[in-house]
Amino acid sequence: SNVYLTNLSTKTMYNLGQEVDNETSKWLLDFLKNRKLQVNINEKKEYKVADIDTVIPNEIFITIRNWTGNENNFAITTLKLSSAKDSLKEFLLLNNLNVDYEITPEKESSKTTISGIEFQESDNFLNIKNLVMNSNYEKTDKNINTQSEISFDEVVSKTNNEETMNLKNSSLKLNINNLPAKNFDEVAEYLKTQKFDEYLKALVQNGTTLQSSGNALSYVIKNQKIFNTLKFDLSLGLNKNGSILEAKKVNDILDNAKLIIDLDTQTAENLKTLLNLKQNSDVNFIETANNLKRFEAVLKLDGVYVNDKKVVEENDDPATNLNKIVDNLTNNVITNNEKITNITNARNTTNENGIKK
């Protein structure tokens, strides 16, 4: 059977009729009057929306092709929004959007795939290929467990037709278990009322855990190669018997923690030079079977170890150690940037004069 949307609520229709000088209101009234929104629904509750190709005068062109769905899915082959103003180069294009979802009182899950996203604003352009987003959310009487994943084949950005960023084959997973709340609205309420101390205490008492992993290939930003290969795996759990607010050492906060980072050889060497681990300069990357360099940090009973070398003592103050790490990293980044600038200037001088400096 075919269903047509020809009216909205009485109040809405009245307000639209009063806005005689509003182009958007006039467009919507005509859109409804001409029965442009047509939906075909069968006995299996499968639906198909008639293609939409319309324009809101002086505002936006709207194109929607092959919009179908059922109780657990909807899909659109083409969705394009573009400015109706000649002076503006703005548009958003989604190709092959598909969303599968399932919702019950105890669980919510969804999988979204988009084969292509194109976005332009003025002279800035963004293209994303094969975006995938998965989300799972389960709740008990007291806790929330979540699983999230996002991946893409390529992200390219351009400004004035010059490539400014190119990211390839990336994925990120994040799992959080024993999050103390009955739903996300309850978490938001804690944050809204700024009951941070109370919620931090609940996180610790619950023994909340986090696992995350990811990988990426060939990141180039502003013509500079950031890395060829990056993989990481992170896991940590809060200490049920500890206290974040009164922590005297790392183990007062964390029951367990482990971080593994694998890098291609050149990036690993660049990172080692950049960080220049001063007191722990003897910490080296571990060779892996697939020719990657590994950085592995593990929390043990007597402190934190990096590639089997202790870098934080058991009784070291967590805040002090964090400040030292940040200060060292900042100082070394500044120093490294100055070195890069000097090398670049020397190369430019060589190119201009043909004389090696």
Tab-separated table of C-alpha atoms in Angstrom, residues 24 46 50-51 63 72 95 97 122-123 128 132 188 275 314 331 342 356:
chain	number	residue	atom	x	y	z
A	24	THR	CA	11.335	27.198	3.501
A	46	GLU	CA	9.213	-3.480	4.369
A	50	ALA	CA	9.744	7.404	-3.526
A	51	ASP	CA	12.823	9.221	-4.823
A	63	THR	CA	18.301	14.463	-3.636
A	72	ASN	CA	15.768	-3.563	11.551
A	95	ASN	CA	26.786	6.878	-1.324
A	97	LEU	CA	24.328	4.253	3.234
A	122	SER	CA	34.330	26.678	0.094
A	123	ASP	CA	37.776	25.483	-1.097
A	128	ILE	CA	36.027	9.160	3.001
A	132	VAL	CA	32.147	1.291	8.883
A	188	ALA	CA	25.125	12.478	31.495
A	275	LEU	CA	61.338	11.397	22.931
A	314	GLU	CA	55.945	1.603	42.879
A	331	ASN	CA	60.660	20.162	25.483
A	342	ASN	CA	67.002	24.403	10.530
A	356	LYS	CA	75.578	23.062	0.085
